[in-house]
């Protein structure tokens, strides 16, 4: 069956590049009306900017909310401070709550809605200096599970998708060929995942084809977390 969105309104963060950009393309190809504010329009690091944007755009009547934006400020326990924690949590988790709070009443009124948080491999495993990032992505999992219980009665399905190592432009810039080969050797499928792998799963989770998948953190990692 073909995924179609029939002009449903999708609020998408993080659409300027990488996975978020591909999500936007796929949803628009399937007939969705995607609302994806630029950073100039909506600064997720600023609670005030979010409040101003939502007040200025109060009648968007969103059917689907996808939170793909995220930042990763590296700091180990010897350097982590409140400013880093606040900034990472604000973009990765707090902003999602602020925006969804404004969207969810329309979903409830229509008795239909879909919410997907783009989490991370680092919500399941971690790495040195990922204190803020890993903790914030774990917080998204807790948020997702609680919202599943709160919103299920209104036919609103809530899930999180955890990409593994994805071959984005940023990956190609940040990792050498040898580093990529080393990581690939640790992935059972023997390759990085693609942006399409993530985006098409999210499209399915948000579509009419999904009737019952809710409350799940789904890893798209080529089997990496099975090690």
XYZ file of N, CA and C in Angstrom:
681
model
N 0.841 -1.201 0.000
C 0.000 0.000 0.000
C 0.874 1.247 0.000
N 0.398 2.265 -0.660
C 1.146 3.503 -0.792
C 0.873 4.421 0.391
N 1.915 5.044 0.897
C 1.749 6.016 1.976
C 1.312 7.343 1.379
N 0.197 7.864 1.877
C -0.316 9.161 1.440
C -0.711 9.976 2.667
N -0.491 11.272 2.586
C -0.828 12.136 3.717
C -1.945 13.127 3.412
N -2.349 13.234 2.161
C -3.556 13.974 1.795
C -3.661 15.342 2.465
N -2.606 16.115 2.316
C -2.550 17.493 2.811
C -2.577 17.605 4.337
N -2.249 16.545 5.046
C -2.127 16.653 6.497
C -0.980 17.608 6.827
N -1.161 18.362 7.896
C -0.162 19.352 8.303
C 0.867 18.700 9.223
N 2.131 18.818 8.837
C 3.239 18.225 9.588
C 4.136 19.342 10.096
N 4.369 19.371 11.395
C 5.339 20.311 11.959
C 6.637 19.546 12.162
N 7.682 19.986 11.469
C 8.960 19.273 11.466
C 10.084 20.208 11.893
N 10.831 19.810 12.908
C 12.024 20.561 13.288
C 13.251 19.896 12.668
N 14.301 20.684 12.474
C 15.558 20.126 11.979
C 15.530 19.729 10.521
N 14.794 20.474 9.697
C 14.602 20.081 8.298
C 15.623 20.680 7.343
N 16.594 21.402 7.848
C 17.505 22.124 6.955
C 18.551 21.225 6.310
N 18.811 20.060 6.899
C 19.853 19.203 6.346
C 19.664 17.767 6.838
N 20.447 16.870 6.249
C 20.520 15.489 6.723
C 19.189 14.763 6.763
N 18.962 14.046 7.848
C 17.759 13.231 7.997
C 16.507 14.091 7.925
N 16.527 15.239 8.591
C 15.362 16.113 8.598
C 14.981 16.596 7.210
N 15.965 16.936 6.418
C 15.707 17.374 5.039
C 15.063 16.260 4.228
N 15.564 15.035 4.422
C 14.997 13.902 3.681
C 13.578 13.593 4.147
N 13.310 13.718 5.448
C 11.948 13.544 5.956
C 11.006 14.523 5.264
N 11.423 15.771 5.181
C 10.579 16.791 4.546
C 10.275 16.426 3.105
N 11.288 16.000 2.368
C 11.097 15.649 0.958
C 10.110 14.498 0.801
N 10.264 13.467 1.617
C 9.411 12.283 1.503
C 7.971 12.610 1.878
N 7.775 13.386 2.924
C 6.417 13.751 3.325
C 5.744 14.631 2.283
N 6.481 15.560 1.720
C 5.888 16.418 0.688
C 5.548 15.619 -0.565
N 6.411 14.672 -0.926
C 6.117 13.802 -2.071
C 4.845 12.992 -1.839
N 4.549 12.695 -0.568
C 3.367 11.902 -0.225
C 2.136 12.771 0.030
N 2.246 14.071 -0.243
C 1.083 14.938 -0.161
C 0.892 15.705 1.123
N 1.877 15.673 2.015
C 1.762 16.419 3.278
C 2.087 17.892 3.066
N 1.541 18.701 3.933
C 1.901 20.124 3.999
C 2.859 20.285 5.172
N 4.140 20.469 4.862
C 5.170 20.464 5.900
C 5.494 21.885 6.353
N 5.371 22.091 7.651
C 5.753 23.360 8.284
C 7.125 23.142 8.903
N 8.130 23.807 8.383
C 9.498 23.593 8.862
C 10.206 24.946 8.984
N 9.972 25.650 10.072
C 10.547 26.986 10.232
C 12.077 26.968 10.200
N 12.652 27.997 9.620
C 14.105 28.153 9.643
C 14.555 28.568 11.039
N 15.862 28.539 11.273
C 16.386 28.952 12.577
C 16.100 30.426 12.845
N 16.060 31.226 11.765
C 15.743 32.647 11.932
C 14.300 32.834 12.394
N 13.416 31.975 11.922
C 12.011 32.054 12.324
C 11.783 31.462 13.704
N 12.502 30.386 14.014
C 12.277 29.643 15.255
C 13.603 29.121 15.770
N 14.083 29.718 16.842
C 15.340 29.298 17.468
C 15.009 28.359 18.617
N 15.247 27.074 18.425
C 14.879 26.090 19.442
C 15.699 26.209 20.714
N 16.819 26.915 20.640
C 17.638 27.124 21.834
C 17.084 28.219 22.724
N 16.063 28.924 22.251
C 15.497 30.051 23.000
C 14.036 29.791 23.326
N 13.735 29.672 24.595
C 12.348 29.499 25.027
C 11.488 30.670 24.586
N 12.070 31.862 24.607
C 11.340 33.064 24.208
C 11.018 33.044 22.721
N 11.976 32.601 21.894
C 11.738 32.510 20.460
C 10.622 31.523 20.150
N 10.615 30.398 20.838
C 9.560 29.406 20.625
C 8.201 29.973 21.003
N 8.132 30.629 22.144
C 6.864 31.218 22.600
C 6.355 32.260 21.601
N 7.271 33.093 21.088
C 6.888 34.129 20.128
C 6.385 33.493 18.832
N 7.100 32.475 18.347
C 6.692 31.813 17.108
C 5.308 31.182 17.263
N 5.095 30.473 18.357
C 3.820 29.796 18.555
C 2.673 30.785 18.698
N 2.936 31.890 19.355
C 1.904 32.922 19.500
C 1.574 33.557 18.151
N 2.584 33.717 17.314
C 2.390 34.354 16.007
C 1.794 33.409 14.972
N 1.819 32.119 15.260
C 1.320 31.118 14.317
C 0.365 30.165 15.035
N -0.616 30.744 15.678
C -1.472 29.969 16.577
C -2.486 29.094 15.850
N -2.691 29.298 14.569
C -3.756 28.586 13.853
C -3.218 27.618 12.801
N -2.133 26.952 13.093
C -1.539 26.051 12.111
C -2.213 24.680 12.070
N -2.938 24.302 13.115
C -3.709 23.052 13.129
C -2.898 21.847 12.657
N -1.917 21.506 13.456
C -0.971 20.445 13.107
C -1.578 19.065 13.364
N -1.362 18.141 12.410
C -1.798 16.750 12.557
C -0.662 15.840 13.018
N 0.562 16.178 12.611
C 1.732 15.333 12.865
C 2.876 16.207 13.353
N 3.536 15.779 14.426
C 4.692 16.502 14.927
C 5.907 15.584 14.917
N 6.965 16.031 14.247
C 8.214 15.267 14.182
C 9.337 16.162 14.688
N 9.982 15.719 15.753
C 11.085 16.492 16.329
C 12.394 15.843 15.917
N 13.041 16.436 14.908
C 14.278 15.870 14.380
C 15.501 16.694 14.771
N 15.286 17.925 15.200
C 16.409 18.789 15.556
C 17.155 18.245 16.763
N 18.455 18.459 16.774
C 19.247 18.042 17.922
C 20.653 18.595 17.845
N 21.263 18.805 19.006
C 22.650 19.252 19.075
C 23.416 18.354 20.027
N 24.723 18.327 19.836
C 25.583 17.487 20.661
C 26.812 18.303 21.071
N 26.824 18.778 22.300
C 27.987 19.484 22.831
C 28.798 18.509 23.678
N 30.010 18.231 23.240
C 30.831 17.250 23.928
C 31.422 17.822 25.210
N 31.298 17.058 26.295
C 31.907 17.442 27.574
C 31.839 16.257 28.518
N 32.979 15.907 29.097
C 33.021 14.860 30.106
C 32.651 15.410 31.462
N 32.678 14.558 32.452
C 32.231 14.958 33.792
C 33.112 16.050 34.376
N 34.356 16.155 33.897
C 35.252 17.185 34.415
C 34.966 18.558 33.824
N 34.238 18.615 32.695
C 33.983 19.907 32.050
C 32.508 20.249 31.925
N 31.622 19.312 32.182
C 30.201 19.573 32.004
C 29.743 20.656 32.980
N 28.927 21.570 32.494
C 28.391 22.609 33.376
C 26.916 22.832 33.058
N 26.288 23.684 33.857
C 24.850 23.902 33.718
C 24.492 24.502 32.362
N 25.361 25.355 31.835
C 25.071 25.999 30.551
C 25.001 24.966 29.422
N 25.938 24.017 29.416
C 25.918 22.969 28.388
C 24.677 22.103 28.534
N 24.399 21.672 29.764
C 23.214 20.842 30.001
C 21.941 21.566 29.579
N 21.818 22.815 29.953
C 20.626 23.588 29.626
C 20.452 23.737 28.120
N 21.531 24.037 27.423
C 21.451 24.258 25.982
C 21.076 22.980 25.240
N 21.735 21.867 25.583
C 21.452 20.600 24.903
C 20.042 20.119 25.210
N 19.640 20.179 26.471
C 18.292 19.747 26.820
C 17.230 20.660 26.213
N 17.515 21.953 26.133
C 16.539 22.874 25.553
C 16.245 22.521 24.097
N 17.284 22.289 23.307
C 17.089 21.971 21.891
C 16.566 20.553 21.703
N 17.149 19.605 22.393
C 16.848 18.196 22.145
C 15.547 17.722 22.771
N 15.139 18.337 23.894
C 13.983 17.804 24.598
C 12.964 18.868 25.005
N 13.409 19.944 25.682
C 12.455 20.930 26.175
C 11.655 21.572 25.041
N 12.319 21.869 23.927
C 11.627 22.512 22.805
C 10.523 21.616 22.256
N 10.747 20.302 22.280
C 9.728 19.366 21.803
C 8.468 19.460 22.650
N 8.637 19.574 23.958
C 7.487 19.708 24.858
C 6.747 21.009 24.575
N 7.493 22.096 24.417
C 6.875 23.400 24.181
C 6.048 23.400 22.897
N 6.599 22.856 21.826
C 5.892 22.865 20.546
C 4.714 21.902 20.566
N 4.920 20.711 21.091
C 3.842 19.730 21.109
C 2.667 20.203 21.952
N 2.947 20.878 23.028
C 1.878 21.409 23.875
C 0.938 22.302 23.069
N 1.500 23.027 22.087
C 0.687 23.913 21.253
C -0.036 23.156 20.142
N 0.483 21.992 19.755
C -0.085 21.221 18.635
C -1.147 20.227 19.061
N -1.058 19.744 20.282
C -1.788 18.539 20.644
C -3.292 18.758 20.750
N -3.745 19.971 21.037
C -5.190 20.188 21.170
C -5.915 19.949 19.857
N -5.291 20.332 18.749
C -5.913 20.062 17.453
C -5.993 18.565 17.184
N -4.930 17.836 17.552
C -4.952 16.379 17.377
C -6.067 15.750 18.216
N -6.199 16.210 19.435
C -7.241 15.682 20.311
C -8.627 15.963 19.739
N -8.827 17.171 19.230
C -10.135 17.548 18.686
C -10.509 16.676 17.493
N -9.516 16.288 16.694
C -9.776 15.475 15.507
C -9.711 13.975 15.802
N -9.324 13.634 17.022
C -9.158 12.227 17.403
C -8.210 11.495 16.452
N -7.146 12.193 16.090
C -6.124 11.600 15.222
C -4.858 12.429 15.331
N -3.746 11.754 15.507
C -2.475 12.469 15.538
C -1.317 11.495 15.565
N -0.166 12.001 15.148
C 1.055 11.209 15.167
C 2.201 12.077 15.685
N 3.013 11.499 16.549
C 4.177 12.183 17.101
C 5.369 11.246 16.991
N 6.472 11.750 16.432
C 7.707 10.961 16.379
C 8.869 11.835 16.829
N 9.619 11.333 17.790
C 10.853 11.983 18.222
C 12.031 11.246 17.592
N 12.934 11.987 16.952
C 14.148 11.373 16.434
C 15.157 11.346 17.571
N 15.365 10.157 18.090
C 16.270 9.956 19.211
C 17.667 9.670 18.664
N 18.346 8.697 19.218
C 19.714 8.414 18.796
C 20.147 7.052 19.297
N 21.117 6.489 18.606
C 21.814 5.309 19.099
C 22.294 5.525 20.535
N 22.663 6.789 20.848
C 23.201 7.102 22.172
C 22.128 7.226 23.250
N 20.894 6.885 22.912
C 19.895 6.689 23.963
C 19.904 5.238 24.437
N 20.645 4.376 23.729
C 20.729 2.958 24.079
C 22.127 2.572 24.551
N 23.111 3.112 23.877
C 24.497 2.948 24.293
C 25.061 4.358 24.439
N 26.313 4.485 24.820
C 26.861 5.828 24.912
C 28.349 5.810 24.591
N 28.962 6.947 24.790
C 30.366 7.129 24.467
C 30.892 8.249 25.351
N 32.187 8.281 25.553
C 32.759 9.331 26.384
C 32.336 10.713 25.887
N 32.119 11.615 26.835
C 31.806 13.024 26.588
C 30.416 13.244 25.987
N 29.547 12.227 26.048
C 28.172 12.383 25.555
C 27.181 12.538 26.705
N 27.622 13.092 27.833
C 26.740 13.186 29.007
C 25.447 13.912 28.668
N 25.541 15.123 28.153
C 24.346 15.922 27.881
C 23.521 15.312 26.756
N 24.179 14.896 25.699
C 23.471 14.365 24.538
C 22.749 13.069 24.880
N 23.459 12.120 25.462
C 22.864 10.841 25.791
C 21.726 10.995 26.799
N 21.932 11.842 27.793
C 20.891 12.058 28.802
C 19.647 12.696 28.185
N 19.847 13.645 27.282
C 18.701 14.324 26.670
C 17.922 13.375 25.763
N 18.616 12.498 25.059
C 17.929 11.538 24.202
C 17.197 10.486 25.032
N 17.761 10.096 26.170
C 17.034 9.221 27.084
C 15.796 9.908 27.634
N 15.889 11.206 27.868
C 14.728 11.967 28.342
C 13.601 11.940 27.311
N 13.954 11.978 26.023
C 12.932 11.882 24.979
C 12.190 10.552 25.052
N 12.903 9.474 25.395
C 12.251 8.173 25.528
C 11.228 8.200 26.656
N 11.595 8.786 27.778
C 10.650 8.912 28.886
C 9.447 9.752 28.511
N 9.689 10.846 27.791
C 8.600 11.700 27.322
C 7.673 10.918 26.402
N 8.251 10.171 25.471
C 7.464 9.394 24.523
C 6.566 8.390 25.234
N 7.098 7.681 26.222
C 6.313 6.667 26.920
C 5.167 7.293 27.711
N 5.436 8.423 28.355
C 4.381 9.085 29.123
C 3.283 9.610 28.209
N 3.679 10.218 27.087
C 2.689 10.738 26.140
C 1.855 9.615 25.528
N 2.463 8.449 25.335
C 1.711 7.298 24.833
C 0.534 6.993 25.738
N 0.760 7.031 27.041
C -0.307 6.748 28.007
C -1.327 7.875 28.055
N -0.869 9.104 27.954
C -1.774 10.248 28.061
C -2.643 10.444 26.820
N -2.093 10.147 25.649
C -2.750 10.536 24.401
C -3.393 9.373 23.649
N -3.174 8.151 24.102
C -3.721 6.999 23.387
C -5.231 7.044 23.237
N -5.913 7.530 24.254
C -7.374 7.564 24.204
C -7.888 8.495 23.118
N -7.035 9.394 22.631
C -7.416 10.318 21.563
C -6.885 9.878 20.204
N -6.467 8.609 20.109
C -5.957 8.054 18.855
C -4.732 8.811 18.353
N -3.877 9.195 19.283
C -2.610 9.854 18.948
C -1.499 8.862 19.259
N -0.763 8.472 18.229
C 0.312 7.490 18.381
C 1.638 8.220 18.537
N 2.425 7.776 19.510
C 3.685 8.453 19.842
C 4.816 7.439 19.831
N 5.855 7.723 19.061
C 7.001 6.816 18.976
C 8.302 7.605 18.905
N 9.392 6.894 19.068
C 10.722 7.475 18.890
C 11.531 6.563 17.983
N 12.332 7.158 17.134
C 13.197 6.413 16.222
C 14.642 6.755 16.562
N 15.459 5.733 16.736
C 16.858 5.927 17.125
C 17.774 5.549 15.964
N 18.227 6.527 15.192
C 19.174 6.206 14.117
C 20.505 5.736 14.681
N 21.101 4.789 13.986
C 22.466 4.395 14.307
C 23.438 5.289 13.567
N 24.442 4.708 12.977
C 25.406 5.479 12.192
C 24.840 5.701 10.791
N 24.584 6.948 10.467
C 23.925 7.299 9.212
C 24.914 8.048 8.323
N 24.941 7.686 7.047
C 25.878 8.288 6.114
C 25.338 9.632 5.605
N 25.425 10.643 6.454
C 25.029 11.995 6.087
C 26.256 12.758 5.584
N 26.010 13.951 5.070
C 27.130 14.801 4.636
C 28.046 15.118 5.813
N 27.445 15.297 7.005
C 28.253 15.594 8.187
C 29.154 14.412 8.544
N 28.623 13.191 8.413
C 29.430 12.003 8.679
C 30.631 11.947 7.743
N 30.379 12.233 6.481
C 31.455 12.192 5.493
C 32.520 13.243 5.785
N 32.092 14.383 6.317
C 33.051 15.444 6.642
C 33.852 15.119 7.901
N 33.182 14.503 8.877
C 33.784 14.342 10.199
C 34.604 13.064 10.368
N 34.385 12.079 9.515
C 35.075 10.805 9.666
C 35.930 10.512 8.440
N 37.121 9.996 8.689
C 37.993 9.578 7.587
C 37.502 8.248 7.020
N 38.009 7.882 5.871
C 37.653 6.596 5.281
C 37.983 5.441 6.192
N 39.134 5.513 6.863
C 39.523 4.442 7.787
C 38.576 4.362 8.973
N 38.149 5.514 9.480
C 37.221 5.532 10.621
C 35.868 4.942 10.220
N 35.420 5.272 9.016
C 34.155 4.719 8.530
C 34.255 3.201 8.408
N 35.352 2.716 7.874
C 35.543 1.260 7.739
C 35.566 0.567 9.095
N 36.183 1.205 10.089
C 36.252 0.634 11.431
C 34.860 0.511 12.043
N 34.053 1.559 11.885
C 32.685 1.523 12.425
C 31.855 0.478 11.681
N 31.987 0.436 10.363
C 31.224 -0.537 9.570
C 31.521 -1.968 9.997
N 32.748 -2.215 10.428
C 33.120 -3.563 10.852
C 32.394 -3.978 12.125
N 31.841 -3.003 12.874
C 31.123 -3.294 14.111
C 29.611 -3.403 13.896
N 29.146 -3.123 12.680
C 27.716 -3.177 12.367
C 27.415 -4.512 11.689
N 26.509 -5.328 12.235
C 26.242 -6.633 11.635
C 25.919 -6.594 10.141
N 25.209 -5.568 9.691
C 24.907 -5.471 8.262
C 26.107 -4.997 7.452
N 27.146 -4.542 8.138
C 28.375 -4.166 7.453
C 28.335 -2.843 6.720
N 27.387 -1.993 7.059
C 27.280 -0.702 6.380
C 26.572 0.309 7.273
N 26.816 1.586 6.988
C 26.063 2.650 7.630
C 24.624 2.630 7.114
N 23.728 3.225 7.883
C 22.357 3.360 7.423
C 22.239 4.634 6.569
N 21.180 4.688 5.780
C 20.959 5.848 4.921
C 19.899 6.756 5.523
N 19.842 7.978 5.036
C 18.789 8.892 5.462
C 17.413 8.329 5.109
N 17.312 7.642 3.972
C 16.041 7.035 3.582
C 15.592 5.974 4.581
N 16.533 5.201 5.124
C 16.176 4.170 6.107
C 15.397 4.780 7.268
N 15.816 5.941 7.705
C 15.171 6.612 8.840
C 13.876 7.275 8.402
N 13.944 8.021 7.298
C 12.809 8.844 6.881
C 11.598 8.009 6.478
N 11.822 6.892 5.791
C 10.681 6.077 5.373
C 10.025 5.370 6.559
N 10.801 4.987 7.554
C 10.196 4.415 8.758
C 9.321 5.451 9.450
N 9.823 6.676 9.559
C 9.039 7.736 10.195
C 7.762 8.003 9.401
N 7.865 7.987 8.068
C 6.674 8.182 7.237
C 5.632 7.106 7.527
N 6.066 5.851 7.651
C 5.119 4.782 7.970
C 4.486 4.993 9.339
N 5.305 5.302 10.340
C 4.777 5.482 11.694
C 3.743 6.605 11.756
N 3.887 7.603 10.889
C 2.990 8.761 10.899
C 1.789 8.594 9.979
N 1.730 7.514 9.250
C 0.701 7.346 8.233
C -0.536 6.637 8.768
N -1.567 6.601 7.913
C -2.792 5.866 8.235
C -2.553 4.355 8.267
N -1.434 3.909 7.688
C -1.128 2.479 7.697
C -0.757 1.983 9.085
N -0.318 2.871 9.936
C 0.043 2.505 11.304
C -1.157 2.698 12.213
N -1.689 1.602 12.708
C -2.850 1.650 13.595
C -2.495 1.394 15.056
N -1.410 0.684 15.316
C -1.191 0.171 16.667
C 0.221 0.334 17.198
N 1.189 0.749 16.378
C 2.546 0.905 16.890
C 2.630 2.237 17.613
N 2.761 2.176 18.903
C 2.875 3.383 19.719
C 3.652 3.035 20.987
N 4.338 4.014 21.539
C 5.109 3.790 22.757
C 6.408 3.058 22.540
N 6.932 3.086 21.309
C 8.110 2.291 20.987
C 9.323 3.168 20.652
N 10.476 2.718 21.110
C 11.752 3.279 20.671
C 12.334 2.285 19.674
N 12.393 2.655 18.415
C 12.789 1.741 17.350
C 14.176 2.126 16.846
N 15.111 1.213 16.989
C 16.477 1.452 16.518
C 16.585 1.112 15.044
N 17.229 1.980 14.309
C 17.543 1.722 12.887
C 19.060 1.792 12.796
N 19.719 0.693 13.146
C 21.168 0.733 13.361
C 21.909 -0.433 12.732
N 21.244 -1.178 11.860
C 21.915 -2.304 11.219
C 22.311 -3.408 12.175
N 21.708 -3.419 13.364
C 21.998 -4.453 14.352
C 23.120 -4.102 15.325
N 23.597 -2.857 15.273
C 24.746 -2.462 16.102
C 24.508 -2.704 17.588
N 23.296 -2.392 18.074
C 23.031 -2.508 19.511
C 22.852 -3.946 19.973
N 22.889 -4.900 19.056
C 22.818 -6.301 19.460
C 24.164 -6.834 19.949
N 25.214 -6.083 19.744
C 26.533 -6.553 20.184
C 26.671 -6.457 21.705
